[in-house]
Coordinates of N, CA and C in Angstrom, one line a residue:
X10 N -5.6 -68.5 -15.7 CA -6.9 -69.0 -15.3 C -6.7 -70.3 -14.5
X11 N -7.5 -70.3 -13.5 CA -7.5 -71.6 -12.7 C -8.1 -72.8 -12.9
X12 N -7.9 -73.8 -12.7 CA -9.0 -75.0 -13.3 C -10.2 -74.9 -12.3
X13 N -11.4 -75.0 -13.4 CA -12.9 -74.9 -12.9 C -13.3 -76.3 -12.7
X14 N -14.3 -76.4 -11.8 CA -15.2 -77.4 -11.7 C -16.8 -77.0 -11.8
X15 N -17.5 -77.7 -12.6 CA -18.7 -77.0 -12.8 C -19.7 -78.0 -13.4
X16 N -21.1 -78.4 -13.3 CA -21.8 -79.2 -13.9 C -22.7 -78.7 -15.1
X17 N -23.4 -79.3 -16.0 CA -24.2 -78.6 -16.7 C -25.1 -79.8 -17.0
X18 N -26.3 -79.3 -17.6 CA -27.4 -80.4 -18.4 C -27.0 -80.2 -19.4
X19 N -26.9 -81.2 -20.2 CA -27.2 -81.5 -21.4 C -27.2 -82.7 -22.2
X20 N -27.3 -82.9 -23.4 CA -28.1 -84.0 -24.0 C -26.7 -84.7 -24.4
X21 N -26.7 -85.7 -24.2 CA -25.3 -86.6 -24.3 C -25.0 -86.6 -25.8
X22 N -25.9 -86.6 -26.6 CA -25.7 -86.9 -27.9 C -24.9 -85.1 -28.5
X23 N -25.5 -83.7 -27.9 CA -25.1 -83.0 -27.9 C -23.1 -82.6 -27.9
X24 N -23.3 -83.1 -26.3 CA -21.7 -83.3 -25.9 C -21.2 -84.3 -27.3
X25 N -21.7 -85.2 -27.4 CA -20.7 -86.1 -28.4 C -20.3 -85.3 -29.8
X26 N -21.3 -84.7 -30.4 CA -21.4 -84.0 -31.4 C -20.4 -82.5 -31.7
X27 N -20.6 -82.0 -30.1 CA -19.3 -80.8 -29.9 C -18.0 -81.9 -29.6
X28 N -17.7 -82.5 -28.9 CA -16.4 -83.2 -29.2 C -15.5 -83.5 -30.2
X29 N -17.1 -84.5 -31.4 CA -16.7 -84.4 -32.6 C -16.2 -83.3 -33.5
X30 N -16.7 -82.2 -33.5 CA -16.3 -81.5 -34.3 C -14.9 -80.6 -33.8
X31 N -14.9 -80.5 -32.6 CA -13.8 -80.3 -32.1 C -12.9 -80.6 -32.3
X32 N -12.5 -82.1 -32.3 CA -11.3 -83.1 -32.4 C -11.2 -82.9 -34.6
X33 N -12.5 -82.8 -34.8 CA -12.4 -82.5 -36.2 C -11.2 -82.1 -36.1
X34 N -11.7 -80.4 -35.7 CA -11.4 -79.0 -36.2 C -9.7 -79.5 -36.2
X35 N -9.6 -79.7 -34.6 CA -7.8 -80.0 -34.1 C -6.9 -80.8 -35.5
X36 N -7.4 -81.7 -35.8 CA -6.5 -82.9 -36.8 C -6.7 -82.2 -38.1
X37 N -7.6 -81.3 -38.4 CA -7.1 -81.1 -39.9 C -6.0 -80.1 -39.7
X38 N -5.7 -80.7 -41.5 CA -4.4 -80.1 -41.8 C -4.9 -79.2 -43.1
X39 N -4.5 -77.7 -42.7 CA -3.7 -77.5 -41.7 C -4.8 -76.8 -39.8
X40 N -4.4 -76.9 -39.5 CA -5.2 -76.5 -38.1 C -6.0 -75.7 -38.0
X41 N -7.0 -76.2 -37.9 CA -8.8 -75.1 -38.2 C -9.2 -74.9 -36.6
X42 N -9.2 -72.8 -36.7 CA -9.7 -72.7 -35.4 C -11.2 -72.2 -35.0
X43 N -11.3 -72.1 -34.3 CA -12.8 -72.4 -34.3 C -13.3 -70.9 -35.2
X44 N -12.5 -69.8 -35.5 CA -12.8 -68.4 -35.6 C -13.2 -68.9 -37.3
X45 N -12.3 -69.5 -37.6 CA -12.1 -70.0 -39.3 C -12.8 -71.1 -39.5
X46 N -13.2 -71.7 -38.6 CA -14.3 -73.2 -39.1 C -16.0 -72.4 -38.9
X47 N -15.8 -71.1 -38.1 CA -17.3 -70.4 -38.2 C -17.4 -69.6 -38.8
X48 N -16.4 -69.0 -39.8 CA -16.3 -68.2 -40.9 C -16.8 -69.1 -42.2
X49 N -16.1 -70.2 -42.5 CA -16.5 -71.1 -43.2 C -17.3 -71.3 -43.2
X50 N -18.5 -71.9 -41.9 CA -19.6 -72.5 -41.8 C -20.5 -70.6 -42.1
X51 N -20.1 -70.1 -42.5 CA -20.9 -69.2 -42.7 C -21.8 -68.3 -41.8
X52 N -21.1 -69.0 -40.2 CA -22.3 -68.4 -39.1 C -21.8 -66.9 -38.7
X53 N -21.5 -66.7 -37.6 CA -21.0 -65.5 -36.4 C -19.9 -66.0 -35.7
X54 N -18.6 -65.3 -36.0 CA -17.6 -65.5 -36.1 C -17.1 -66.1 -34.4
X55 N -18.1 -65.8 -33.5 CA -17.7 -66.8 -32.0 C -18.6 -68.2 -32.1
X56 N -19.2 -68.4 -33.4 CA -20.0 -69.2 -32.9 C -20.0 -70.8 -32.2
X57 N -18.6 -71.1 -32.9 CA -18.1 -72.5 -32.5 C -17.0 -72.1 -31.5
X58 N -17.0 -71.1 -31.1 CA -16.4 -70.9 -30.0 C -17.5 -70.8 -28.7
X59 N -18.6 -70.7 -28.9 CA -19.7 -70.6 -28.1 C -19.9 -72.3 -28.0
X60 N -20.3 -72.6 -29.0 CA -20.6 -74.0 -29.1 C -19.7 -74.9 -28.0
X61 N -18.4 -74.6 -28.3 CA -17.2 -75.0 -27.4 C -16.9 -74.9 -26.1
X62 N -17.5 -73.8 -25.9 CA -17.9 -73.3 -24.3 C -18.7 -73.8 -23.9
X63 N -18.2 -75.2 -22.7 CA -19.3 -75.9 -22.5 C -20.8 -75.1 -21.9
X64 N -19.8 -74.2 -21.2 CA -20.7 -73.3 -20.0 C -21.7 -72.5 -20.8
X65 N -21.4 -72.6 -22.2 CA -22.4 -72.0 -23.1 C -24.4 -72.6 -23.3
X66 N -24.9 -72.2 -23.5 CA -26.0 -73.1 -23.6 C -26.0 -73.4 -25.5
X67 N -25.3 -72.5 -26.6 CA -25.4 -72.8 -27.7 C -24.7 -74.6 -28.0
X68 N -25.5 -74.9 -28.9 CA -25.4 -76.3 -29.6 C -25.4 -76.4 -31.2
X69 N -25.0 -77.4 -31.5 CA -24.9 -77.3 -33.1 C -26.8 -78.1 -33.3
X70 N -26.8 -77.4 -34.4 CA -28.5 -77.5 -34.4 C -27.9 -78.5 -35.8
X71 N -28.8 -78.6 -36.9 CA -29.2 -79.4 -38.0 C -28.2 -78.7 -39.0
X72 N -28.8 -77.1 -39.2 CA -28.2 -77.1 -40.2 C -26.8 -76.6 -40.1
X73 N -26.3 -76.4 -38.8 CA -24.9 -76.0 -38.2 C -24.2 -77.8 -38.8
X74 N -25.0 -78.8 -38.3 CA -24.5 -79.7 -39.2 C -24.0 -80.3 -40.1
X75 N -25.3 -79.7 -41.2 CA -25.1 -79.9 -42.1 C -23.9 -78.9 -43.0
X76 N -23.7 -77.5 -42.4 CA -22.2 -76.8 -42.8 C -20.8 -77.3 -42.6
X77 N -20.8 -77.9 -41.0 CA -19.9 -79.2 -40.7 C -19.6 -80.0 -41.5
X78 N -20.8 -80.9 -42.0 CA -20.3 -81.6 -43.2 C -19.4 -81.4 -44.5
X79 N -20.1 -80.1 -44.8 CA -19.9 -79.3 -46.0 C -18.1 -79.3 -45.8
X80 N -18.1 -78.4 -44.4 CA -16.7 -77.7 -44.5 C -15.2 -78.9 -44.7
X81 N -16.1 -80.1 -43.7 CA -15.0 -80.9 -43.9 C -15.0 -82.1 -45.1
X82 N -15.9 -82.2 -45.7 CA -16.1 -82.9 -47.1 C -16.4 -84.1 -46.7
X83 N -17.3 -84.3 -45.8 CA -17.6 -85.2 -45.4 C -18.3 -86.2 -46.2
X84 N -18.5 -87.6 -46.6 CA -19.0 -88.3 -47.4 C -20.5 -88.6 -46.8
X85 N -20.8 -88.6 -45.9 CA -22.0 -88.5 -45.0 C -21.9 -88.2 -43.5
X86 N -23.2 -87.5 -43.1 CA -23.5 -87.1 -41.9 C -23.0 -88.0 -40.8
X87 N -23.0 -89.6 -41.0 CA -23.3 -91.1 -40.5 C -21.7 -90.3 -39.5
X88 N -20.6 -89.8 -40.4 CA -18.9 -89.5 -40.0 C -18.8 -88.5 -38.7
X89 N -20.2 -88.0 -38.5 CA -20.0 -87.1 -37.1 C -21.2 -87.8 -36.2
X90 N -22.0 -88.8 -36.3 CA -22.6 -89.5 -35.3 C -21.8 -90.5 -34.4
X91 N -22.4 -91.0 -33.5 CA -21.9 -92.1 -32.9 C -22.2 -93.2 -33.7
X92 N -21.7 -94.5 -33.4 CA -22.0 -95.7 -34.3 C -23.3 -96.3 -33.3
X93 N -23.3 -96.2 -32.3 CA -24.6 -97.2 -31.7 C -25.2 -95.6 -31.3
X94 N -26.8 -95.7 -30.7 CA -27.6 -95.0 -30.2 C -27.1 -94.2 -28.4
X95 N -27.1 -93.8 -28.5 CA -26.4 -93.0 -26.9 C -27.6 -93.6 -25.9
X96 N -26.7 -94.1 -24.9 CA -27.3 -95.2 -23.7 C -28.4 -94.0 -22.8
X97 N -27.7 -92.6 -22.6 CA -28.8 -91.7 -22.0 C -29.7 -90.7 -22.9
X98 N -30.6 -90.1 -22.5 CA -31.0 -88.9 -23.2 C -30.4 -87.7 -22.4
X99 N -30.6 -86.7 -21.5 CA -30.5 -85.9 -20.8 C -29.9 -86.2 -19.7
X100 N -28.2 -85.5 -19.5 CA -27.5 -85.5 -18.6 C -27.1 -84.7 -17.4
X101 N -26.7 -85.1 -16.6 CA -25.8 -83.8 -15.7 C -24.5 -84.3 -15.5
X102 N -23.6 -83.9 -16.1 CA -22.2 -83.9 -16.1 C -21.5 -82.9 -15.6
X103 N -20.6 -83.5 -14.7 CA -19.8 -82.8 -14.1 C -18.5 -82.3 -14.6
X104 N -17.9 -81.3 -14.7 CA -16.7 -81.3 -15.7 C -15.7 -80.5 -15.0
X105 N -14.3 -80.9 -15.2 CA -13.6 -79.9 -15.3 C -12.5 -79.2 -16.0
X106 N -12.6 -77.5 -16.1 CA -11.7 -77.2 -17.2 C -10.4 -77.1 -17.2
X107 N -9.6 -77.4 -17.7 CA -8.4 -77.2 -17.7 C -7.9 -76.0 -17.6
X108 N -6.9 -75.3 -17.0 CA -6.2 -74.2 -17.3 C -6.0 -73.8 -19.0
X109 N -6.2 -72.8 -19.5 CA -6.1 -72.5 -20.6 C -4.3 -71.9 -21.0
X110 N -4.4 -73.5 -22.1 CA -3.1 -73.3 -22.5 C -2.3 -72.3 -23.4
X111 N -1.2 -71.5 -23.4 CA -0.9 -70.9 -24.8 C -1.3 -71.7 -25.8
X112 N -1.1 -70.7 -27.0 CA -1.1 -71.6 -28.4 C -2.4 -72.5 -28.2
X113 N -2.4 -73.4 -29.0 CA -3.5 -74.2 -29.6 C -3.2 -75.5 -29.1
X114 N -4.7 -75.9 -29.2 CA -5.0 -77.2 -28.8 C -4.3 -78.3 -29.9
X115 N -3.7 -79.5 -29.5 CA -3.2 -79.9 -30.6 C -3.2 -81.5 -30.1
X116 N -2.6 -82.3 -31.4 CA -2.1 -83.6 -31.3 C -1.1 -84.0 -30.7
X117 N -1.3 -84.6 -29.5 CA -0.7 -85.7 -28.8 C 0.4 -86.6 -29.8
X118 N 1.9 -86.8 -29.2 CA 2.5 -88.0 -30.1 C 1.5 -89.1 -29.8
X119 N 0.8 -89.4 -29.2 CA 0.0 -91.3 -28.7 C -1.4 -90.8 -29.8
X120 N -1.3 -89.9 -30.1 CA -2.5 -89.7 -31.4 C -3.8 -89.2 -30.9
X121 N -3.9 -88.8 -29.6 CA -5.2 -88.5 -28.7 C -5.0 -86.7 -28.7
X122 N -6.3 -85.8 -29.1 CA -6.1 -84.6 -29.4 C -6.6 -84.2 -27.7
X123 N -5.1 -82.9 -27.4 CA -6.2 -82.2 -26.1 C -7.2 -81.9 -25.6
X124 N -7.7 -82.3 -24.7 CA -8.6 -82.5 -24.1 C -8.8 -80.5 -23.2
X125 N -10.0 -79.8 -23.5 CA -9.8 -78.8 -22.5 C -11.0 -78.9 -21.3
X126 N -11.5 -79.8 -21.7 CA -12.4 -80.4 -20.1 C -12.2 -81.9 -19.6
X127 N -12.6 -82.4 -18.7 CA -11.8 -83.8 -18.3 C -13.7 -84.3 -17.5
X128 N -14.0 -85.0 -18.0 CA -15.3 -85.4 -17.3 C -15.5 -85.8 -15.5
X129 N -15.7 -85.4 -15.4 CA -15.6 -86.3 -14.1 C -16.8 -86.9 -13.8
X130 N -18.2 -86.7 -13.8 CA -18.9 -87.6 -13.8 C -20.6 -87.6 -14.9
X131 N -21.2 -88.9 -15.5 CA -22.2 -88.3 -15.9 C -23.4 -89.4 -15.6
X132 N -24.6 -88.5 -15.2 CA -25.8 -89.2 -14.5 C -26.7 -88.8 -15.2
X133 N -27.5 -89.6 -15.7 CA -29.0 -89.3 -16.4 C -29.6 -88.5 -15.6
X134 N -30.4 -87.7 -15.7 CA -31.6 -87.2 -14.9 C -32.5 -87.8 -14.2
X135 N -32.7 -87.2 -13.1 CA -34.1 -88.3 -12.7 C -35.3 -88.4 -13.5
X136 N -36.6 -88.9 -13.0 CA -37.8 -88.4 -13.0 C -37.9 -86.9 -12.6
X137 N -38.2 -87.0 -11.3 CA -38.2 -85.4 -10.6 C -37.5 -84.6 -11.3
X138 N -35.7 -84.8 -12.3 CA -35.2 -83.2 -12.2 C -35.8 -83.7 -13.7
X139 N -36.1 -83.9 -14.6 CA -37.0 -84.0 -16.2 C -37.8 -83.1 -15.9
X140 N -38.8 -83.3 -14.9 CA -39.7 -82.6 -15.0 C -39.4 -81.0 -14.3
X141 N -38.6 -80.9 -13.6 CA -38.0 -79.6 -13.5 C -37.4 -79.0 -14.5
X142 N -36.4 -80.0 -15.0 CA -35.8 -79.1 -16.2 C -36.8 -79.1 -17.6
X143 N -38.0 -79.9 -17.9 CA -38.8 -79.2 -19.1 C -39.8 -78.3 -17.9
X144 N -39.9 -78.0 -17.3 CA -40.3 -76.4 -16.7 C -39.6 -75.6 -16.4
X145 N -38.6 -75.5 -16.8 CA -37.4 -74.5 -16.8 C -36.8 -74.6 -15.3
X146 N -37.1 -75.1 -14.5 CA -37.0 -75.1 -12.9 C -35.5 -75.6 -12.3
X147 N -34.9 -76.1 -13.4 CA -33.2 -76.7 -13.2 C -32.4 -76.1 -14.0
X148 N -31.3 -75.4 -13.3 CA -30.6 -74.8 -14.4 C -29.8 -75.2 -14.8
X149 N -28.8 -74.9 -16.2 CA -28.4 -75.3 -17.1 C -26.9 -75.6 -16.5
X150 N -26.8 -74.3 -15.9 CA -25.0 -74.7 -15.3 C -25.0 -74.2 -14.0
X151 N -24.5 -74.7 -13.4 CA -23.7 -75.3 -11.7 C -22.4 -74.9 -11.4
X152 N -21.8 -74.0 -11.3 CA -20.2 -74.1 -11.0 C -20.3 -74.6 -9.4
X153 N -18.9 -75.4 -9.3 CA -19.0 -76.0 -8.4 C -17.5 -75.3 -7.3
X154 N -16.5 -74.9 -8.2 CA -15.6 -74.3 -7.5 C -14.6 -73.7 -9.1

């Protein structure tokens, strides 16, 4: 597979939330894949594989959350938010994917887990595209090359 470039909307707090659970999934021991962290969570066995697909429009909702929590024993929700308030609401970010590696995503010796998209840029919405995108009028994803 070749590396993509492609933009999408979405809610920054969203992206943070799939990262988090991502990077979760990667560091536990022993290595939880997304097939077995949505078996666990009790959903549809692609489901955090959908979630994971940025190009996906699926997101972790409340109680996809609150299974999250569950699965990883989390002592509060507070462990998958950010610590301050996210500076945007609704983004367009540009991203690009990485070639898809054998085997599994894993830990870095510098302790930073692989990355399978690389941001390259992210811009609030305007006025103008808000109001296109709550009238459905902007779409969700952009491939760019």
């Amino acid at each position: 597979m070749k590396e993509e470039l492609f933009e999408i909307i979405i809610l920054e707090l969203d992206y943070f939330l799939i990262e988090k659970v991502r990077e979760m999934r990667i560091r536990h021991q022993p290595y939880l894949s997304m097939l077995k962290l949505s078996q666990e969570m009790e959903l549809g066995e692609s489901y955090v594989s959908s979630v994971e697909n940025l190009k996906s429009r699926v997101k972790y909702n409340i109680r996809a959350i609150h299974r999250v929590a569950k699965c990883f024993k989390l002592q509060s929700y507070l462990e998958l938010f950010p610590s301050e308030v996210m500076k945007n609401d609704i983004v367009r970010m540009r991203l690009r994917k990485f070639p898809i590696k054998k085997g599994k995503l894993g830990v870095n010796d510098d302790g930073t887990v692989d990355k399978a998209y690389e941001i390259v840029s992210v811009n609030p919405l305007t006025e103008k595209e808000l109001q296109l995108w709550k009238s459905n009028k902007l779409p969700y994803l952009t491939i760019i090359k």
